[in-house]
């Protein structure tokens, strides 16, 4: 069973601060996705990283995939109240019979106070 | 563009009653389809996935079943609901074996 450890579970910060969320595993993933979810809604895909060492930027969000494709991080610069939500990482299992099944981290609940 | 629908949005059912949740995808053909359950504010647990009509794989033993009667329709069912079946149920589709796109979810409360 592939596990994805996400940390921290909770993050409460002031507007303007920076933060980093981590996802770690002992297993290799073919790709890793980051999602953001609002209460009562489905997760929305933010980014997919595929190549080891890959870095992608989405405005104030920076995503990195580890060289060995076992870990990933999400860094938010100058957080805003609109960034508040549940952030989920998910790894796509490698292998021909994986059928795109994703292993999800437990999520990080981020609260940004004005 | 592709869209995914789920209904109902919310459902309150007594213990022992049957369940049927529906998911449909528009704007694509032969998608991979997935059913997840999510505990409050936490990660998602994969329940079922399907790579084609009539092809269902279960990830965890449980009180639920799934069916795919049409290419873009995925149904989650139960004959007799348990209290532990309460939760937020999400359907997702994928065009590849990487990212997945989620529906709005169904909040199920079993009393």
Coordinates of N, CA and C in Angstrom, one line a residue:
Chain A
X1 N 0.8 -1.2 0.0 CA 0.0 0.0 0.0 C 0.9 1.2 0.0
X2 N 0.6 2.2 -0.9 CA 1.4 3.4 -1.0 C 0.7 4.4 -0.1
X3 N 1.5 5.0 0.8 CA 1.0 6.0 1.7 C 1.6 7.4 1.4
X4 N 0.9 8.5 1.6 CA 1.4 9.8 1.4 C 1.1 10.6 2.7
X5 N 2.2 11.0 3.3 CA 2.1 11.7 4.6 C 2.2 13.2 4.3
X6 N 1.1 13.9 4.7 CA 1.0 15.3 4.4 C 1.1 16.1 5.7
X7 N 1.9 17.2 5.7 CA 2.1 18.0 6.9 C 2.3 19.4 6.6
X8 N 1.9 20.3 7.5 CA 1.2 20.0 8.7 C -0.3 19.8 8.4
X9 N -1.0 19.3 9.4 CA -2.4 19.0 9.2 C -3.2 20.3 9.3
X10 N -2.8 21.2 10.2 CA -3.5 22.5 10.3 C -2.4 23.6 10.3
X11 N -2.8 24.7 9.7 CA -2.0 25.9 9.5 C -2.8 27.1 9.7
X12 N -2.5 28.0 10.7 CA -3.2 29.2 10.9 C -2.2 30.3 10.9
X13 N -2.3 31.2 9.9 CA -1.3 32.3 9.7 C -2.0 33.6 9.5
X14 N -1.2 34.7 9.5 CA -1.7 36.0 9.2 C -1.5 36.3 7.7
X15 N -2.3 37.2 7.2 CA -2.2 37.6 5.8 C -0.8 38.2 5.6
X16 N -0.2 37.8 4.5 CA 1.2 38.3 4.2 C 2.3 37.3 4.5
X17 N 2.0 36.3 5.3 CA 3.0 35.4 5.7 C 3.2 34.3 4.6
X18 N 4.4 33.7 4.7 CA 4.7 32.6 3.7 C 4.4 31.2 4.4
X19 N 4.2 30.2 3.6 CA 4.0 28.9 4.2 C 4.4 27.8 3.2
X20 N 4.7 26.6 3.8 CA 5.0 25.5 3.0 C 4.3 24.3 3.5
X21 N 3.7 23.5 2.6 CA 3.0 22.2 2.9 C 3.8 21.1 2.3
X22 N 4.0 20.0 3.0 CA 4.8 18.9 2.5 C 4.0 17.6 2.3
X23 N 4.4 16.9 1.3 CA 3.9 15.5 1.1 C 5.0 14.6 0.9
X24 N 5.1 13.5 1.7 CA 6.2 12.6 1.7 C 5.8 11.2 1.6
X25 N 6.5 10.4 0.9 CA 6.2 8.9 0.8 C 7.5 8.1 0.6
X26 N 7.4 6.9 0.9 CA 8.5 6.0 0.7 C 8.4 5.3 -0.7
X27 N 7.3 5.6 -1.4 CA 7.0 5.0 -2.7 C 7.2 6.0 -3.8
X28 N 7.4 5.5 -5.0 CA 7.6 6.4 -6.1 C 6.2 6.6 -6.8
X29 N 5.9 7.8 -7.2 CA 4.7 8.1 -7.9 C 5.0 8.5 -9.4
X30 N 4.2 8.1 -10.3 CA 4.4 8.5 -11.7 C 4.1 10.0 -11.9
X31 N 3.2 10.6 -11.0 CA 2.9 12.0 -11.0 C 2.3 12.4 -9.7
X32 N 2.3 13.6 -9.4 CA 1.7 14.1 -8.2 C 0.8 15.3 -8.4
X33 N -0.4 15.3 -7.8 CA -1.3 16.4 -8.0 C -1.5 17.2 -6.7
X34 N -1.8 18.4 -6.8 CA -2.2 19.3 -5.7 C -3.6 19.8 -6.0
X35 N -4.5 19.7 -5.0 CA -5.8 20.1 -5.1 C -6.1 21.1 -4.0
X36 N -7.1 22.0 -4.2 CA -7.6 22.9 -3.2 C -9.2 22.6 -3.1
X37 N -9.7 22.5 -1.9 CA -11.1 22.2 -1.7 C -11.7 23.2 -0.7
X38 N -12.9 23.7 -1.1 CA -13.7 24.6 -0.3 C -14.7 23.7 0.4
X39 N -15.2 24.1 1.6 CA -16.2 23.3 2.3 C -17.4 23.0 1.5
X40 N -17.8 21.8 1.5 CA -19.0 21.4 0.7 C -18.9 21.3 -0.8
X41 N -17.7 21.4 -1.3 CA -17.4 21.3 -2.7 C -16.4 20.3 -3.0
X42 N -16.3 19.9 -4.3 CA -15.3 19.0 -4.7 C -13.9 19.6 -4.8
X43 N -12.9 18.8 -4.7 CA -11.5 19.4 -4.9 C -11.3 19.9 -6.3
X44 N -10.5 21.0 -6.4 CA -10.2 21.6 -7.7 C -8.7 21.4 -7.9
X45 N -8.4 20.9 -9.1 CA -7.0 20.6 -9.4 C -6.2 21.9 -9.6
X46 N -5.1 22.0 -8.9 CA -4.2 23.2 -9.0 C -3.1 22.9 -10.0
X47 N -2.4 21.8 -9.8 CA -1.3 21.5 -10.7 C -1.0 20.0 -10.7
X48 N -0.3 19.6 -11.7 CA 0.2 18.2 -11.8 C 1.7 18.3 -12.1
X49 N 2.5 17.6 -11.3 CA 4.0 17.5 -11.6 C 4.3 16.1 -11.9
X50 N 5.1 16.0 -12.9 CA 5.4 14.6 -13.5 C 6.9 14.3 -13.4
X51 N 7.7 15.2 -13.6 CA 9.2 14.9 -13.8 C 9.9 15.2 -12.4
X52 N 10.8 14.3 -12.0 CA 11.5 14.5 -10.8 C 12.3 15.8 -10.8
X53 N 12.2 16.6 -9.8 CA 12.9 17.9 -9.7 C 12.1 19.0 -10.3
X54 N 10.9 18.7 -10.9 CA 10.1 19.7 -11.5 C 9.6 20.8 -10.6
X55 N 9.6 22.0 -11.0 CA 9.1 23.1 -10.3 C 8.1 23.9 -11.1
X56 N 6.9 24.1 -10.6 CA 5.8 24.8 -11.3 C 5.3 25.9 -10.4
X57 N 5.1 27.1 -11.1 CA 4.6 28.2 -10.4 C 3.2 28.6 -10.9
X58 N 2.3 28.9 -10.0 CA 1.0 29.4 -10.3 C 0.7 30.6 -9.4
X59 N 1.1 31.8 -10.0 CA 1.0 33.1 -9.3 C 1.8 33.0 -8.0
X60 N 1.2 33.0 -6.8 CA 2.0 33.0 -5.6 C 2.3 31.6 -5.1
X61 N 1.8 30.6 -5.8 CA 2.0 29.2 -5.4 C 3.1 28.6 -6.2
X62 N 4.0 27.9 -5.5 CA 5.2 27.2 -6.1 C 5.1 25.7 -5.7
X63 N 5.1 24.9 -6.7 CA 5.0 23.4 -6.4 C 6.3 22.8 -6.9
X64 N 6.8 21.8 -6.1 CA 8.0 21.1 -6.4 C 7.8 19.6 -6.3
X65 N 8.4 18.9 -7.2 CA 8.3 17.4 -7.1 C 9.8 17.0 -6.8
X66 N 9.9 16.1 -5.9 CA 11.2 15.6 -5.5 C 12.0 14.9 -6.6
X67 N 13.3 14.9 -6.5 CA 14.1 14.3 -7.6 C 13.7 12.8 -7.7
X68 N 13.5 12.2 -6.6 CA 13.1 10.7 -6.7 C 11.7 10.5 -6.9
X69 N 10.9 11.5 -7.0 CA 9.4 11.4 -7.2 C 8.7 10.7 -6.1
X70 N 9.3 11.0 -4.9 CA 8.6 10.4 -3.7 C 8.0 11.5 -2.8
X71 N 8.3 12.7 -3.1 CA 7.8 13.8 -2.2 C 7.6 15.0 -3.0
X72 N 6.8 15.9 -2.4 CA 6.4 17.2 -3.1 C 6.2 18.3 -2.0
X73 N 6.3 19.5 -2.4 CA 5.9 20.6 -1.5 C 5.1 21.7 -2.3
X74 N 4.4 22.4 -1.5 CA 3.6 23.5 -2.0 C 4.0 24.7 -1.1
X75 N 4.5 25.8 -1.8 CA 4.9 27.0 -1.0 C 4.0 28.1 -1.5
X76 N 3.4 28.8 -0.5 CA 2.6 30.0 -0.8 C 3.3 31.2 -0.3
X77 N 3.5 32.2 -1.2 CA 4.1 33.5 -0.8 C 3.0 34.5 -0.5
X78 N 3.2 35.2 0.6 CA 2.3 36.3 0.9 C 0.9 35.9 0.9
X79 N 0.6 35.0 1.8 CA -0.8 34.4 1.8 C -1.9 35.4 2.0
X80 N -3.0 35.1 1.4 CA -4.2 36.0 1.4 C -5.4 35.2 2.0
X81 N -6.3 35.9 2.6 CA -7.5 35.2 3.1 C -8.2 34.3 2.1
X82 N -8.1 34.7 0.8 CA -8.7 33.9 -0.2 C -8.0 32.5 -0.4
X83 N -6.8 32.4 0.2 CA -6.1 31.1 0.1 C -6.6 30.1 1.1
X84 N -7.5 30.5 2.0 CA -8.0 29.6 3.0 C -8.7 28.4 2.3
X85 N -8.5 27.2 2.9 CA -9.1 26.1 2.3 C -8.4 24.8 2.7
X86 N -8.8 23.7 2.2 CA -8.2 22.4 2.4 C -7.3 22.1 1.2
X87 N -6.0 21.9 1.5 CA -5.1 21.5 0.4 C -4.8 20.0 0.5
X88 N -4.9 19.4 -0.7 CA -4.7 17.9 -0.7 C -3.6 17.6 -1.8
X89 N -2.7 16.7 -1.4 CA -1.8 16.2 -2.4 C -2.2 14.8 -2.7
X90 N -1.9 14.4 -3.9 CA -2.4 13.0 -4.4 C -1.3 12.5 -5.4
X91 N -0.9 11.3 -5.1 CA 0.1 10.7 -6.0 C -0.6 9.6 -6.9
X92 N -0.2 9.6 -8.2 CA -0.7 8.6 -9.1 C 0.2 7.4 -9.0
X93 N -0.4 6.3 -8.8 CA 0.4 5.1 -8.6 C 1.0 4.6 -9.9
X94 N 2.2 4.2 -9.8 CA 3.0 3.7 -11.0 C 2.6 2.3 -11.3
X95 N 2.8 1.9 -12.5 CA 2.5 0.5 -12.9 C 1.3 0.4 -13.9
X96 N 1.4 -0.6 -14.7 CA 0.4 -0.8 -15.8 C -1.0 -1.1 -15.3
X97 N -1.1 -1.6 -14.1 CA -2.5 -1.9 -13.6 C -3.0 -1.0 -12.6
X98 N -2.3 0.2 -12.5 CA -2.8 1.2 -11.5 C -4.0 1.9 -11.9
X99 N -4.3 2.0 -13.2 CA -5.5 2.6 -13.7 C -5.7 4.0 -13.2
X100 N -4.6 4.7 -13.0 CA -4.8 6.1 -12.5 C -5.3 6.3 -11.1
X101 N -5.2 5.3 -10.3 CA -5.7 5.4 -9.0 C -4.8 6.4 -8.2
X102 N -5.4 7.3 -7.4 CA -4.6 8.3 -6.7 C -4.6 7.9 -5.2
X103 N -3.4 8.1 -4.6 CA -3.3 8.0 -3.2 C -3.3 9.4 -2.6
X104 N -4.2 9.7 -1.7 CA -4.3 11.1 -1.2 C -3.6 11.2 0.2
X105 N -3.0 12.4 0.4 CA -2.6 12.7 1.7 C -3.8 13.1 2.6
X106 N -3.6 13.3 3.8 CA -4.7 13.5 4.8 C -5.2 15.0 4.7
X107 N -4.5 15.8 4.0 CA -4.9 17.2 3.8 C -4.3 18.2 4.8
X108 N -4.2 19.4 4.4 CA -3.8 20.5 5.3 C -4.9 21.6 5.3
X109 N -5.4 21.9 6.4 CA -6.4 22.9 6.5 C -5.7 24.2 6.8
X110 N -5.8 25.1 5.8 CA -5.1 26.4 5.9 C -6.1 27.5 6.2
X111 N -5.8 28.3 7.2 CA -6.6 29.5 7.5 C -5.7 30.7 7.5
X112 N -6.1 31.7 6.7 CA -5.3 32.9 6.6 C -6.2 34.0 7.2
X113 N -5.7 34.6 8.2 CA -6.4 35.7 8.9 C -6.1 37.0 8.4
X114 N -7.1 37.9 8.1 CA -6.8 39.2 7.6 C -6.1 40.1 8.6
Chain B
X1 N -16.2 21.7 -23.6 CA -15.5 21.4 -22.3 C -16.2 20.3 -21.5
X2 N -15.5 19.7 -20.7 CA -16.0 18.6 -19.9 C -16.6 19.1 -18.6
X3 N -17.7 18.5 -18.2 CA -18.4 18.8 -16.9 C -18.8 17.5 -16.3
X4 N -18.8 17.5 -14.9 CA -19.2 16.3 -14.2 C -20.3 16.7 -13.2
X5 N -21.3 15.9 -13.2 CA -22.5 16.2 -12.3 C -22.7 15.1 -11.3
X6 N -23.2 15.5 -10.2 CA -23.5 14.5 -9.1 C -24.9 14.9 -8.5
X7 N -25.7 13.9 -8.3 CA -26.9 14.2 -7.5 C -27.4 13.0 -6.8
X8 N -28.1 13.2 -5.7 CA -28.4 14.6 -5.2 C -27.3 15.3 -4.5
X9 N -27.4 16.5 -4.2 CA -26.4 17.3 -3.5 C -26.3 16.9 -2.0
X10 N -27.4 16.7 -1.4 CA -27.5 16.3 -0.1 C -28.6 15.2 0.1
X11 N -28.4 14.3 1.1 CA -29.4 13.2 1.2 C -29.4 12.8 2.7
X12 N -30.5 12.7 3.3 CA -30.7 12.2 4.6 C -31.5 10.9 4.6
X13 N -30.9 9.8 5.0 CA -31.6 8.5 4.9 C -31.6 7.8 6.2
X14 N -32.6 7.0 6.5 CA -32.6 6.2 7.7 C -31.8 4.9 7.5
X15 N -31.2 4.4 8.7 CA -30.5 3.2 8.6 C -31.3 2.1 8.0
X16 N -30.7 1.3 7.2 CA -31.4 0.1 6.6 C -32.1 0.5 5.3
X17 N -32.1 1.7 4.9 CA -32.8 2.1 3.6 C -31.8 1.9 2.5
X18 N -32.3 1.9 1.2 CA -31.4 1.7 0.1 C -30.8 3.1 -0.3
X19 N -29.7 3.0 -1.2 CA -29.1 4.2 -1.6 C -28.8 4.1 -3.1
X20 N -28.9 5.3 -3.8 CA -28.4 5.4 -5.1 C -28.0 6.8 -5.4
X21 N -26.7 6.9 -5.6 CA -26.0 8.2 -6.0 C -25.6 8.1 -7.4
X22 N -25.8 9.2 -8.2 CA -25.5 9.2 -9.6 C -24.5 10.2 -10.0
X23 N -23.6 9.8 -10.9 CA -22.6 10.7 -11.4 C -22.6 10.6 -12.9
X24 N -22.6 11.7 -13.6 CA -22.5 11.7 -15.1 C -21.5 12.7 -15.5
X25 N -20.8 12.4 -16.6 CA -19.8 13.2 -17.2 C -20.2 13.6 -18.6
X26 N -20.0 14.9 -19.0 CA -20.4 15.4 -20.3 C -19.1 15.9 -21.0
X27 N -19.1 15.8 -22.3 CA -18.0 16.4 -23.1 C -16.8 15.5 -23.3
X28 N -16.9 14.2 -22.9 CA -15.8 13.3 -23.1 C -16.3 11.9 -23.4
X29 N -15.5 11.0 -23.8 CA -15.9 9.6 -24.0 C -14.9 8.7 -23.4
X30 N -15.4 7.6 -22.9 CA -14.6 6.5 -22.3 C -13.7 7.0 -21.2
X31 N -14.2 7.8 -20.3 CA -13.4 8.3 -19.2 C -13.2 7.2 -18.2
X32 N -12.1 7.3 -17.4 CA -12.0 6.5 -16.2 C -12.8 7.2 -15.1
X33 N -13.5 6.4 -14.3 CA -14.4 7.0 -13.3 C -14.1 6.5 -12.0
X34 N -14.3 7.3 -11.0 CA -13.9 6.9 -9.6 C -15.0 7.4 -8.6
X35 N -15.2 6.6 -7.5 CA -16.0 7.0 -6.4 C -15.1 7.1 -5.2
X36 N -15.2 8.2 -4.4 CA -14.4 8.4 -3.2 C -15.4 8.8 -2.1
X37 N -14.9 8.5 -0.9 CA -15.6 9.0 0.3 C -14.6 9.8 1.1
X38 N -15.1 11.0 1.7 CA -14.2 11.9 2.4 C -14.8 12.1 3.8
X39 N -13.9 11.9 4.8 CA -14.3 12.3 6.2 C -14.2 13.8 6.3
X40 N -14.8 14.3 7.3 CA -14.9 15.8 7.4 C -13.5 16.4 7.3
X41 N -13.3 17.3 6.3 CA -12.0 18.0 6.2 C -10.8 17.2 6.0
X42 N -10.9 16.0 5.6 CA -9.7 15.2 5.5 C -9.5 14.6 4.1
X43 N -8.6 13.7 4.0 CA -8.2 13.1 2.7 C -9.3 12.2 2.1
X44 N -9.2 11.8 0.9 CA -10.2 11.0 0.2 C -9.8 9.5 0.2
X45 N -10.8 8.7 0.4 CA -10.6 7.2 0.3 C -11.3 6.7 -1.0
X46 N -10.5 6.1 -1.8 CA -11.0 5.5 -3.0 C -11.9 4.3 -2.7
X47 N -13.1 4.3 -3.3 CA -14.1 3.2 -3.0 C -14.1 2.3 -4.3
X48 N -14.4 2.9 -5.4 CA -14.5 2.1 -6.7 C -13.9 2.8 -7.8
X49 N -13.4 2.1 -8.8 CA -13.0 2.8 -10.1 C -13.5 1.9 -11.2
X50 N -13.6 2.6 -12.4 CA -14.1 1.9 -13.6 C -13.4 2.4 -14.8
X51 N -12.9 1.5 -15.6 CA -12.2 1.9 -16.9 C -13.1 1.7 -18.1
X52 N -14.3 1.2 -17.9 CA -15.2 1.0 -19.0 C -16.6 0.5 -18.6
X53 N -17.5 0.5 -19.5 CA -18.9 0.1 -19.2 C -18.8 -1.3 -18.6
X54 N -19.5 -1.5 -17.5 CA -19.7 -2.8 -16.8 C -18.4 -3.2 -16.1
X55 N -17.3 -2.4 -16.1 CA -16.1 -2.8 -15.5 C -15.9 -2.0 -14.2
X56 N -16.1 -2.7 -13.1 CA -16.0 -2.1 -11.8 C -15.0 -2.8 -10.9
X57 N -14.1 -2.0 -10.3 CA -13.2 -2.6 -9.3 C -13.4 -1.9 -8.0
X58 N -13.4 -2.8 -6.9 CA -13.6 -2.3 -5.6 C -12.2 -2.2 -4.9
X59 N -12.0 -1.1 -4.1 CA -10.8 -0.9 -3.4 C -10.8 -1.4 -2.0
X60 N -12.0 -1.3 -1.4 CA -12.1 -1.7 0.0 C -13.4 -2.4 0.2
X61 N -13.4 -3.5 1.0 CA -14.7 -4.2 1.3 C -15.6 -3.3 2.1
X62 N -16.9 -3.3 1.7 CA -17.8 -2.4 2.4 C -19.2 -2.7 2.1
X63 N -20.1 -1.9 2.5 CA -21.6 -2.1 2.4 C -22.1 -1.5 1.1
X64 N -21.2 -1.0 0.2 CA -21.6 -0.3 -1.0 C -21.2 -1.1 -2.2
X65 N -21.9 -0.7 -3.4 CA -21.5 -1.3 -4.6 C -21.6 -0.2 -5.7
X66 N -21.0 -0.5 -6.9 CA -21.0 0.5 -7.9 C -21.4 -0.1 -9.2
X67 N -21.9 0.6 -10.1 CA -22.2 0.1 -11.5 C -22.0 1.2 -12.5
X68 N -21.7 0.8 -13.7 CA -21.5 1.7 -14.8 C -22.3 1.2 -16.0
X69 N -23.6 1.6 -16.0 CA -24.5 1.1 -17.1 C -24.3 1.8 -18.4
X70 N -23.7 3.0 -18.4 CA -23.4 3.7 -19.7 C -22.0 4.3 -19.6
X71 N -21.5 4.7 -20.7 CA -20.1 5.1 -20.8 C -19.8 6.3 -19.8
X72 N -20.7 7.2 -19.7 CA -20.5 8.4 -18.9 C -21.3 8.5 -17.6
X73 N -21.8 7.3 -17.2 CA -22.7 7.3 -16.0 C -22.1 6.3 -15.0
X74 N -22.0 6.7 -13.7 CA -21.4 5.9 -12.7 C -22.3 6.0 -11.5
X75 N -22.8 4.9 -10.9 CA -23.8 4.9 -9.9 C -23.2 4.2 -8.6
X76 N -23.4 4.8 -7.5 CA -23.0 4.2 -6.2 C -24.3 3.8 -5.5
X77 N -24.3 2.5 -5.0 CA -25.5 2.0 -4.4 C -25.3 1.2 -3.1
X78 N -26.4 1.1 -2.4 CA -26.3 0.2 -1.2 C -27.7 -0.4 -1.0
X79 N -27.8 -1.6 -0.6 CA -29.1 -2.2 -0.3 C -29.7 -1.8 1.0
X80 N -28.7 -1.7 2.0 CA -29.1 -1.3 3.4 C -28.1 -0.4 4.0
X81 N -28.4 0.8 4.2 CA -27.4 1.8 4.7 C -27.1 1.5 6.2
X82 N -25.8 1.8 6.5 CA -25.4 1.8 7.9 C -25.0 3.2 8.4
X83 N -25.0 3.4 9.7 CA -24.6 4.7 10.2 C -23.2 5.1 9.7
X84 N -22.4 4.1 9.6 CA -21.0 4.4 9.2 C -20.9 4.8 7.7
X85 N -22.0 4.7 6.9 CA -21.9 5.1 5.5 C -22.1 6.6 5.4
X86 N -22.4 7.3 6.4 CA -22.5 8.8 6.4 C -21.1 9.4 5.9
X87 N -21.2 10.4 5.1 CA -20.0 11.1 4.7 C -20.2 11.9 3.4
X88 N -19.1 12.4 2.9 CA -19.2 13.2 1.7 C -18.6 12.3 0.5
X89 N -19.5 12.1 -0.5 CA -19.2 11.2 -1.6 C -18.8 12.0 -2.8
X90 N -17.7 11.7 -3.4 CA -17.2 12.4 -4.5 C -17.0 11.5 -5.7
X91 N -17.4 11.9 -6.9 CA -17.2 11.2 -8.1 C -16.1 12.0 -8.9
X92 N -15.2 11.3 -9.6 CA -14.2 11.9 -10.4 C -14.0 11.2 -11.7
X93 N -13.6 12.0 -12.7 CA -13.2 11.4 -14.0 C -11.8 11.7 -14.3
X94 N -11.2 10.9 -15.2 CA -9.9 11.2 -15.6 C -9.7 10.8 -17.1
X95 N -9.1 11.7 -17.9 CA -8.8 11.4 -19.3 C -7.6 10.6 -19.5
X96 N -6.7 10.6 -18.4 CA -5.4 10.0 -18.5 C -5.3 9.2 -17.2
X97 N -4.1 8.8 -16.9 CA -3.8 8.1 -15.7 C -3.1 9.0 -14.7
X98 N -3.3 10.3 -14.8 CA -2.7 11.3 -13.9 C -3.8 12.0 -13.2
X99 N -4.0 13.3 -13.6 CA -5.0 14.1 -12.8 C -6.4 13.6 -13.0
X100 N -7.2 13.9 -11.9 CA -8.6 13.6 -11.9 C -9.4 14.9 -11.6
X101 N -10.6 14.9 -12.2 CA -11.5 16.1 -12.0 C -12.7 15.7 -11.3
X102 N -13.0 16.4 -10.2 CA -14.1 16.0 -9.3 C -15.4 16.7 -9.5
X103 N -16.5 16.0 -9.2 CA -17.8 16.6 -9.2 C -18.0 17.4 -7.9
X104 N -19.2 17.9 -7.7 CA -19.5 18.8 -6.6 C -19.7 18.0 -5.3
X105 N -19.9 16.7 -5.4 CA -20.1 15.9 -4.2 C -21.5 15.7 -3.7
X106 N -21.8 14.7 -2.9 CA -23.1 14.4 -2.3 C -22.8 14.2 -0.8
X107 N -23.5 15.0 0.0 CA -23.4 14.9 1.5 C -24.5 13.9 1.9
X108 N -24.1 12.7 2.4 CA -25.0 11.7 2.9 C -25.0 11.6 4.4
X109 N -26.2 11.7 5.0 CA -26.3 11.6 6.4 C -27.3 10.4 6.7
X110 N -26.8 9.4 7.4 CA -27.6 8.2 7.7 C -28.0 8.4 9.2
X111 N -29.3 8.3 9.5 CA -29.8 8.5 10.8 C -30.3 7.2 11.4

